[in-house]
mmCIF file of C-alpha atoms and ligand atoms in Angstrom:
data_model
loop_
_atom_site.group_PDB
_atom_site.id
_atom_site.type_symbol
_atom_site.label_atom_id
_atom_site.label_comp_id
_atom_site.label_asym_id
_atom_site.label_seq_id
_atom_site.Cartn_x
_atom_site.Cartn_y
_atom_site.Cartn_z
ATOM 1 C CA MET A 1 0.000 0.000 0.000
ATOM 2 C CA ALA A 2 1.417 3.412 -0.939
ATOM 3 C CA ALA A 3 2.097 5.709 2.031
ATOM 4 C CA SER A 4 0.190 9.020 1.833
ATOM 5 C CA ALA A 5 2.447 11.979 0.910
ATOM 6 C CA ARG A 6 3.692 14.051 3.792
ATOM 7 C CA PHE A 7 2.284 17.605 3.741
ATOM 8 C CA ARG A 8 4.746 20.534 3.554
ATOM 9 C CA LEU A 9 3.808 24.199 3.348
ATOM 10 C CA PRO A 10 4.683 25.776 -0.012
ATOM 11 C CA PRO A 11 7.312 28.583 -0.059
ATOM 12 C CA LEU A 12 5.862 31.578 1.830
ATOM 13 C CA PRO A 13 7.047 35.039 2.875
ATOM 14 C CA THR A 14 9.170 34.821 6.055
ATOM 15 C CA ILE A 15 7.624 35.683 9.434
ATOM 16 C CA ARG A 16 9.695 38.880 9.390
ATOM 17 C CA GLU A 17 8.159 39.788 6.015
ATOM 18 C CA ILE A 18 4.644 38.943 7.278
ATOM 19 C CA ILE A 19 5.214 41.251 10.262
ATOM 20 C CA LYS A 20 6.285 44.051 7.891
ATOM 21 C CA LEU A 21 3.532 43.376 5.349
ATOM 22 C CA PHE A 22 0.691 43.444 7.891
ATOM 23 C CA ARG A 23 2.364 45.996 10.231
ATOM 24 C CA LEU A 24 2.347 43.578 13.162
ATOM 25 C CA GLN A 25 4.695 45.388 15.534
ATOM 26 C CA ALA A 26 4.635 43.586 18.898
ATOM 27 C CA ALA A 27 2.459 45.426 21.427
ATOM 28 C CA LYS A 28 4.867 45.483 24.382
ATOM 29 C CA GLN A 29 2.059 46.386 26.800
ATOM 30 C CA LEU A 30 0.460 43.014 25.865
ATOM 31 C CA SER A 31 3.865 41.299 26.358
ATOM 32 C CA GLN A 32 3.788 40.269 22.715
ATOM 33 C CA ASN A 33 7.072 39.078 21.305
ATOM 34 C CA PHE A 34 7.420 36.820 18.349
ATOM 35 C CA LEU A 35 9.491 33.794 17.456
ATOM 36 C CA LEU A 36 10.969 34.527 14.044
ATOM 37 C CA ASP A 37 13.449 31.688 13.643
ATOM 38 C CA LEU A 38 11.734 28.648 12.131
ATOM 39 C CA ARG A 39 14.522 26.349 13.369
ATOM 40 C CA LEU A 40 13.599 27.410 16.904
ATOM 41 C CA THR A 41 9.846 26.943 16.338
ATOM 42 C CA ASP A 42 10.537 23.496 14.759
ATOM 43 C CA LYS A 43 12.522 22.611 17.886
ATOM 44 C CA ILE A 44 9.655 23.700 20.160
ATOM 45 C CA VAL A 45 7.161 21.662 18.144
ATOM 46 C CA ARG A 46 9.441 18.572 18.203
ATOM 47 C CA LYS A 47 9.194 18.712 22.031
ATOM 48 C CA ALA A 48 5.501 17.834 21.624
ATOM 49 C CA GLY A 49 6.551 14.383 20.311
ATOM 50 C CA ASP A 50 5.153 12.664 17.216
ATOM 51 C CA LEU A 51 2.246 14.787 15.926
ATOM 52 C CA THR A 52 1.385 12.518 12.985
ATOM 53 C CA GLY A 53 -2.417 12.479 12.609
ATOM 54 C CA ALA A 54 -2.864 14.728 15.677
ATOM 55 C CA HIS A 55 -5.516 17.359 16.362
ATOM 56 C CA VAL A 56 -3.600 20.363 17.627
ATOM 57 C CA TYR A 57 -4.877 23.408 19.517
ATOM 58 C CA GLU A 58 -2.491 26.362 19.330
ATOM 59 C CA VAL A 59 -3.085 29.209 21.777
ATOM 60 C CA GLY A 60 -1.989 32.697 20.670
ATOM 61 C CA PRO A 61 -0.454 31.996 17.214
ATOM 62 C CA GLY A 62 0.408 35.680 16.545
ATOM 63 C CA PRO A 63 2.251 36.010 13.209
ATOM 64 C CA GLY A 64 2.347 32.217 12.900
ATOM 65 C CA GLY A 65 5.925 30.965 13.458
ATOM 66 C CA ILE A 66 4.953 27.990 15.658
ATOM 67 C CA THR A 67 1.835 27.574 13.478
ATOM 68 C CA ARG A 68 4.023 26.868 10.417
ATOM 69 C CA SER A 69 6.096 24.310 12.284
ATOM 70 C CA ILE A 70 2.929 22.545 13.471
ATOM 71 C CA LEU A 71 1.485 22.511 9.933
ATOM 72 C CA ASN A 72 4.683 20.843 8.709
ATOM 73 C CA ALA A 73 4.450 18.088 11.366
ATOM 74 C CA ASN A 74 2.055 15.787 9.474
ATOM 75 C CA ILE A 75 -0.937 16.664 11.668
ATOM 76 C CA ALA A 76 -4.606 15.922 10.933
ATOM 77 C CA GLU A 77 -5.795 19.447 11.795
ATOM 78 C CA LEU A 78 -4.770 22.604 13.638
ATOM 79 C CA LEU A 79 -7.124 24.966 15.439
ATOM 80 C CA VAL A 80 -5.669 28.329 16.446
ATOM 81 C CA VAL A 81 -7.253 30.875 18.795
ATOM 82 C CA GLU A 82 -5.923 34.426 18.548
ATOM 83 C CA LYS A 83 -7.283 37.465 20.380
ATOM 84 C CA ASP A 84 -5.616 40.224 18.365
ATOM 85 C CA THR A 85 -7.415 40.896 15.051
ATOM 86 C CA ARG A 86 -4.216 42.234 13.443
ATOM 87 C CA PHE A 87 -2.908 38.664 13.083
ATOM 88 C CA ILE A 88 -5.939 37.193 11.320
ATOM 89 C CA PRO A 89 -4.990 38.146 7.691
ATOM 90 C CA GLY A 90 -1.485 36.655 8.082
ATOM 91 C CA LEU A 91 -2.976 33.470 9.531
ATOM 92 C CA GLN A 92 -5.500 33.410 6.674
ATOM 93 C CA MET A 93 -2.537 33.284 4.274
ATOM 94 C CA LEU A 94 -1.344 30.117 6.071
ATOM 95 C CA CYS A 95 -4.859 28.698 5.908
ATOM 96 C CA ASP A 96 -4.874 29.146 2.098
ATOM 97 C CA ALA A 97 -1.447 27.489 1.884
ATOM 98 C CA ALA A 98 -2.606 24.458 3.899
ATOM 99 C CA PRO A 99 -6.102 23.658 2.567
ATOM 100 C CA GLY A 100 -8.332 21.856 5.077
ATOM 101 C CA LYS A 101 -5.637 21.807 7.766
ATOM 102 C CA LEU A 102 -6.005 25.126 9.628
ATOM 103 C CA ARG A 103 -9.040 26.556 11.419
ATOM 104 C CA ILE A 104 -8.728 30.120 12.728
ATOM 105 C CA VAL A 105 -10.786 31.384 15.643
ATOM 106 C CA HIS A 106 -10.673 35.049 16.573
ATOM 107 C CA GLY A 107 -11.277 34.746 20.315
ATOM 108 C CA ASP A 108 -9.915 34.514 23.833
ATOM 109 C CA VAL A 109 -8.201 31.304 24.975
ATOM 110 C CA LEU A 110 -9.408 31.965 28.522
ATOM 111 C CA THR A 111 -13.046 31.516 27.458
ATOM 112 C CA PHE A 112 -12.836 29.407 24.264
ATOM 113 C CA LYS A 113 -14.587 26.025 24.576
ATOM 114 C CA ILE A 114 -12.234 23.499 23.005
ATOM 115 C CA GLU A 115 -14.197 20.458 24.228
ATOM 116 C CA LYS A 116 -16.522 20.478 21.197
ATOM 117 C CA ALA A 117 -13.926 21.493 18.583
ATOM 118 C CA PHE A 118 -12.434 18.089 17.689
ATOM 119 C CA PRO A 119 -14.228 14.912 16.498
ATOM 120 C CA GLU A 120 -15.703 12.583 19.142
ATOM 121 C CA SER A 121 -13.666 9.760 17.604
ATOM 122 C CA VAL A 122 -10.394 11.160 19.047
ATOM 123 C CA LYS A 123 -11.635 10.677 22.633
ATOM 124 C CA ARG A 124 -9.797 8.168 24.810
ATOM 125 C CA LEU A 125 -10.549 6.845 28.284
ATOM 126 C CA TRP A 126 -8.583 8.644 31.003
ATOM 127 C CA GLU A 127 -6.710 5.431 31.867
ATOM 128 C CA ASP A 128 -5.748 4.818 28.224
ATOM 129 C CA ASP A 129 -2.727 6.240 26.427
ATOM 130 C CA PRO A 130 -3.109 9.989 25.741
ATOM 131 C CA PRO A 131 -5.391 10.888 22.798
ATOM 132 C CA LYS A 132 -3.958 12.432 19.632
ATOM 133 C CA VAL A 133 -4.850 15.883 20.980
ATOM 134 C CA HIS A 134 -2.068 18.372 21.709
ATOM 135 C CA ILE A 135 -2.056 21.896 23.059
ATOM 136 C CA ILE A 136 0.858 24.050 21.958
ATOM 137 C CA GLY A 137 1.506 27.698 22.696
ATOM 138 C CA ASN A 138 3.811 30.582 23.394
ATOM 139 C CA LEU A 139 1.904 33.002 25.578
ATOM 140 C CA PRO A 140 2.886 35.872 27.866
ATOM 141 C CA PHE A 141 2.972 35.084 31.624
ATOM 142 C CA SER A 142 -0.045 37.319 32.213
ATOM 143 C CA VAL A 143 -2.148 34.869 30.182
ATOM 144 C CA SER A 144 -0.323 31.570 30.627
ATOM 145 C CA THR A 145 -0.537 31.655 34.426
ATOM 146 C CA PRO A 146 -4.369 31.929 34.699
ATOM 147 C CA LEU A 147 -4.677 29.556 31.726
ATOM 148 C CA ILE A 148 -2.549 26.861 33.336
ATOM 149 C CA ILE A 149 -4.482 27.166 36.618
ATOM 150 C CA LYS A 150 -7.699 26.778 34.599
ATOM 151 C CA TRP A 151 -6.273 23.733 32.766
ATOM 152 C CA LEU A 152 -5.143 22.160 36.057
ATOM 153 C CA GLU A 153 -8.754 22.404 37.240
ATOM 154 C CA ASN A 154 -9.903 21.011 33.860
ATOM 155 C CA ILE A 155 -7.527 18.056 34.396
ATOM 156 C CA ALA A 156 -9.024 17.418 37.857
ATOM 157 C CA LEU A 157 -12.560 17.559 36.414
ATOM 158 C CA LYS A 158 -11.635 15.813 33.126
ATOM 159 C CA ASN A 159 -13.305 18.548 31.085
ATOM 160 C CA GLY A 160 -12.176 21.366 28.739
ATOM 161 C CA PRO A 161 -9.221 20.106 26.632
ATOM 162 C CA PHE A 162 -9.160 17.005 28.869
ATOM 163 C CA ALA A 163 -12.646 15.897 27.846
ATOM 164 C CA TYR A 164 -10.682 14.028 25.115
ATOM 165 C CA GLY A 165 -8.572 12.182 27.702
ATOM 166 C CA ARG A 166 -5.077 13.002 28.936
ATOM 167 C CA SER A 167 -4.301 15.603 26.221
ATOM 168 C CA GLN A 168 -0.664 16.677 26.189
ATOM 169 C CA MET A 169 0.567 20.272 26.441
ATOM 170 C CA THR A 170 3.758 21.840 25.155
ATOM 171 C CA LEU A 171 4.107 25.404 26.340
ATOM 172 C CA THR A 172 6.869 27.948 26.236
ATOM 173 C CA PHE A 173 7.556 30.311 29.095
ATOM 174 C CA GLN A 174 9.318 33.531 28.362
ATOM 175 C CA LYS A 175 11.445 35.024 31.093
ATOM 176 C CA GLU A 176 12.294 38.129 29.168
ATOM 177 C CA VAL A 177 11.592 39.641 25.782
ATOM 178 C CA ALA A 178 14.749 38.096 24.319
ATOM 179 C CA GLU A 179 14.135 34.944 22.254
ATOM 180 C CA VAL A 180 17.017 33.059 23.888
ATOM 181 C CA ASP A 181 15.107 33.101 27.194
ATOM 182 C CA VAL A 182 12.363 30.752 25.976
ATOM 183 C CA GLY A 183 11.901 27.632 28.105
ATOM 184 C CA VAL A 184 9.744 24.777 26.804
ATOM 185 C CA VAL A 185 7.739 22.554 29.145
ATOM 186 C CA HIS A 186 5.908 19.407 28.042
ATOM 187 C CA PHE A 187 3.107 18.080 30.306
ATOM 188 C CA THR A 188 1.124 14.838 30.212
ATOM 189 C CA PRO A 189 -1.599 14.521 32.898
ATOM 190 C CA LEU A 190 -1.121 11.567 35.259
ATOM 191 C CA ILE A 191 -3.772 8.856 35.476
ATOM 192 C CA GLN A 192 -3.894 9.284 39.261
ATOM 193 C CA PRO A 193 -3.248 12.740 40.756
ATOM 194 C CA LYS A 194 -0.413 12.891 43.292
ATOM 195 C CA ILE A 195 -2.725 14.736 45.700
ATOM 196 C CA GLN A 196 -6.135 13.110 45.951
ATOM 197 C CA GLN A 197 -8.138 16.063 47.278
ATOM 198 C CA PRO A 198 -10.575 18.421 45.483
ATOM 199 C CA PHE A 199 -8.831 20.930 43.188
ATOM 200 C CA LYS A 200 -10.202 23.977 45.063
ATOM 201 C CA MET A 201 -8.772 22.660 48.321
ATOM 202 C CA VAL A 202 -5.324 22.026 46.821
ATOM 203 C CA GLU A 203 -5.443 25.455 45.161
ATOM 204 C CA LYS A 204 -6.280 27.144 48.493
ATOM 205 C CA VAL A 205 -3.447 25.413 50.376
ATOM 206 C CA VAL A 206 -0.876 26.181 47.643
ATOM 207 C CA LYS A 207 -2.018 29.818 47.257
ATOM 208 C CA ASN A 208 -1.787 30.387 51.005
ATOM 209 C CA ALA A 209 1.585 28.688 51.310
ATOM 210 C CA PHE A 210 2.957 31.090 48.686
ATOM 211 C CA GLN A 211 1.263 34.157 50.181
ATOM 212 C CA PHE A 212 4.601 35.281 51.613
ATOM 213 C CA ARG A 213 7.025 33.462 49.330
ATOM 214 C CA ARG A 214 10.227 34.752 50.965
ATOM 215 C CA LYS A 215 9.082 34.067 54.550
ATOM 216 C CA TYR A 216 8.940 30.758 56.453
ATOM 217 C CA CYS A 217 6.063 28.593 55.224
ATOM 218 C CA TYR A 218 4.154 28.767 58.535
ATOM 219 C CA ARG A 219 3.411 32.466 57.843
ATOM 220 C CA GLY A 220 1.408 31.882 54.656
ATOM 221 C CA LEU A 221 -0.122 28.599 55.823
ATOM 222 C CA GLY A 222 -1.303 30.360 59.000
ATOM 223 C CA MET A 223 -3.612 32.427 56.792
ATOM 224 C CA LEU A 224 -5.730 29.299 56.282
ATOM 225 C CA PHE A 225 -7.052 29.832 59.820
ATOM 226 C CA PRO A 226 -9.029 32.588 61.602
ATOM 227 C CA GLU A 227 -6.816 34.886 63.671
ATOM 228 C CA ALA A 228 -8.227 33.670 67.006
ATOM 229 C CA GLN A 229 -7.040 30.093 66.381
ATOM 230 C CA ARG A 230 -4.174 30.796 63.955
ATOM 231 C CA LEU A 231 -1.231 29.955 66.167
ATOM 232 C CA GLU A 232 -2.684 26.724 67.511
ATOM 233 C CA SER A 233 -4.164 25.449 64.231
ATOM 234 C CA THR A 234 -1.048 26.240 62.167
ATOM 235 C CA GLY A 235 1.078 24.396 64.716
ATOM 236 C CA ARG A 236 -1.271 21.402 64.540
ATOM 237 C CA LEU A 237 -1.322 21.403 60.719
ATOM 238 C CA LEU A 238 2.478 21.478 60.458
ATOM 239 C CA GLN A 239 2.991 18.942 63.217
ATOM 240 C CA LEU A 240 0.519 16.406 61.791
ATOM 241 C CA ALA A 241 1.885 16.968 58.266
ATOM 242 C CA ASP A 242 5.411 16.509 59.690
ATOM 243 C CA ILE A 243 6.749 19.715 58.137
ATOM 244 C CA ASP A 244 9.477 21.993 59.460
ATOM 245 C CA PRO A 245 7.752 25.424 59.886
ATOM 246 C CA THR A 246 10.975 27.209 58.900
ATOM 247 C CA LEU A 247 11.054 25.791 55.364
ATOM 248 C CA ARG A 248 10.415 28.441 52.699
ATOM 249 C CA PRO A 249 7.412 27.840 50.403
ATOM 250 C CA THR A 250 9.750 27.122 47.472
ATOM 251 C CA GLN A 251 11.421 24.343 49.519
ATOM 252 C CA LEU A 252 8.155 22.414 49.929
ATOM 253 C CA SER A 253 7.920 19.293 47.754
ATOM 254 C CA VAL A 254 4.803 17.752 46.171
ATOM 255 C CA LEU A 255 4.875 15.212 49.002
ATOM 256 C CA HIS A 256 4.836 18.049 51.569
ATOM 257 C CA PHE A 257 1.843 19.572 49.788
ATOM 258 C CA LYS A 258 0.121 16.201 49.742
ATOM 259 C CA SER A 259 0.480 15.926 53.543
ATOM 260 C CA LEU A 260 -0.633 19.535 54.043
ATOM 261 C CA CYS A 261 -3.725 19.034 51.856
ATOM 262 C CA ASP A 262 -4.638 15.732 53.545
ATOM 263 C CA ILE A 263 -4.362 17.238 57.061
ATOM 264 C CA TYR A 264 -6.130 20.472 56.060
ATOM 265 C CA ARG A 265 -8.942 18.311 54.598
ATOM 266 C CA MET A 266 -9.217 16.475 57.928
ATOM 267 C CA MET A 267 -9.392 19.826 59.784
ATOM 268 C CA CYS A 268 -12.092 21.076 57.367
ATOM 269 C CA ASP A 269 -14.095 17.902 57.992
ATOM 270 C CA GLU A 270 -13.858 18.567 61.750
ATOM 271 C CA ASP A 271 -14.888 22.229 61.327
ATOM 272 C CA PRO A 272 -17.257 22.713 58.356
ATOM 273 C CA GLN A 273 -16.854 26.557 58.501
ATOM 274 C CA LEU A 274 -13.098 26.376 57.980
ATOM 275 C CA PHE A 275 -12.925 25.899 54.207
ATOM 276 C CA ALA A 276 -14.991 29.070 53.564
ATOM 277 C CA TYR A 277 -12.661 31.143 55.796
ATOM 278 C CA ASN A 278 -10.842 33.905 53.912
ATOM 279 C CA PHE A 279 -8.243 35.943 55.798
ATOM 280 C CA ARG A 280 -8.685 38.955 53.497
ATOM 281 C CA GLU A 281 -12.384 39.076 54.403
ATOM 282 C CA GLU A 282 -11.485 38.932 58.130
ATOM 283 C CA LEU A 283 -9.035 41.838 57.603
ATOM 284 C CA ARG A 284 -11.688 43.854 55.724
ATOM 285 C CA GLN A 285 -14.210 43.333 58.536
ATOM 286 C CA LYS A 286 -11.601 44.281 61.143
ATOM 287 C CA LYS A 287 -10.804 47.524 59.281
ATOM 288 C CA ARG A 288 -14.504 48.353 58.894
ATOM 289 C CA LYS A 289 -15.048 47.857 62.642
ATOM 290 C CA THR A 290 -12.069 50.102 63.495
ATOM 291 C CA VAL A 291 -13.438 52.890 61.235
ATOM 292 C CA GLU A 292 -16.932 52.562 62.767
ATOM 293 C CA LYS A 293 -15.459 52.707 66.280
ATOM 294 C CA GLU A 294 -13.417 55.803 65.426
ATOM 295 C CA GLU A 295 -16.508 57.490 63.965
ATOM 296 C CA GLU A 296 -18.546 56.679 67.112
ATOM 297 C CA GLU A 297 -15.786 58.067 69.357
ATOM 298 C CA GLU A 298 -15.636 61.248 67.243
ATOM 299 C CA GLU A 299 -19.422 61.739 67.530
ATOM 300 C CA GLU A 300 -19.259 61.260 71.324
ATOM 301 C CA SER A 301 -16.520 63.852 71.696
ATOM 302 C CA TYR A 302 -18.701 66.611 70.113
HETATM 303 N N1 SAM B 1 2.930 32.329 19.113
HETATM 304 C C1 SAM B 1 3.517 33.540 18.565
HETATM 305 C C2 SAM B 1 5.045 33.416 18.502
HETATM 306 O O1 SAM B 1 5.551 32.538 19.212
HETATM 307 O O2 SAM B 1 5.669 34.190 17.802
HETATM 308 C C3 SAM B 1 3.098 34.782 19.331
HETATM 309 C C4 SAM B 1 3.566 34.847 20.744
HETATM 310 S S1 SAM B 1 3.085 36.277 21.644
HETATM 311 C C5 SAM B 1 4.123 36.090 23.074
HETATM 312 C C6 SAM B 1 1.514 35.844 22.357
HETATM 313 C C7 SAM B 1 0.340 35.804 21.397
HETATM 314 O O3 SAM B 1 -0.809 35.431 22.170
HETATM 315 C C8 SAM B 1 -0.002 37.128 20.738
HETATM 316 O O4 SAM B 1 -0.279 36.899 19.392
HETATM 317 C C9 SAM B 1 -1.236 37.605 21.491
HETATM 318 O O5 SAM B 1 -2.072 38.436 20.708
HETATM 319 C C10 SAM B 1 -1.902 36.281 21.827
HETATM 320 N N2 SAM B 1 -2.775 36.334 23.004
HETATM 321 C C11 SAM B 1 -2.537 36.963 24.179
HETATM 322 N N3 SAM B 1 -3.569 36.778 25.010
HETATM 323 C C12 SAM B 1 -4.464 35.996 24.364
HETATM 324 C C13 SAM B 1 -5.727 35.458 24.719
HETATM 325 N N4 SAM B 1 -6.254 35.675 25.914
HETATM 326 N N5 SAM B 1 -6.373 34.691 23.814
HETATM 327 C C14 SAM B 1 -5.829 34.462 22.591
HETATM 328 N N6 SAM B 1 -4.632 34.948 22.195
HETATM 329 C C15 SAM B 1 -3.957 35.710 23.078
#
């Protein structure tokens, strides 16, 4: 049987020329900076593994450097979601050069519903090997951070991009504007999470632990508890979780977080009000009371 011919994009203007042609100067206030070197974008896309026959979701394609490398990777289809209208004509040019391969959505990756975008037939059971669904993107930190938190929750709930199974992600993280500072991270969701507690609970423990990232961990973790019981409850949490209170948040391992989440869960089961506690709300109420008291004292002194 003859093997089907591998698709390659025809010769096209370079990304630099596309940027000039469509006047796509990077908007620095949106942390836009573009990958111009196709050897670099090919390298990023190779980190995703074998994309033959894959359905790929690219977030924030911009002028289309990574997009070209994905289109040349023998994929089944590529869906791109781009927020900035200026990039749509350049992407349309790629769409014409790769008939039937590229779908362009002008939208926001934070709200786009990817779960209905690919055929049902690509779905795999969670316990199976990952489906042929890949997420690839080079986004600014301001977007990638909330997006990754959203995707972590999607993984826990097996919805969003993970309605297809354990979809893989290959994302770049830019430290600075310079291209050489691009780091690529490839993720595959585990079959069993390392911390078996509800996502919101894990998120709350982690967020609090990093509240004061340069201080000892007991400071941030203490904020999980109302002021009146803070000292005692934080001591109990750390003792039962067997954690040195003078470790910094960045020194805590996944295993430490597992123990913290398990013990915090136990404490929430003992005290059903605890999970809803929010130290910022307690601070707000305290401030309001102080202002009211000062106003009362002022009125009395007249
Ligand atoms: N992927 C391109 C590259 O590597 O050259 C562009 C990278 S640039 C750092 C980030 C891109 O993400 C820009 O094109 C920007 O318009 C787009 N973007 C930012 N926020 C977005 C959002 N919420 N939804 C969709 N696209 C977004």
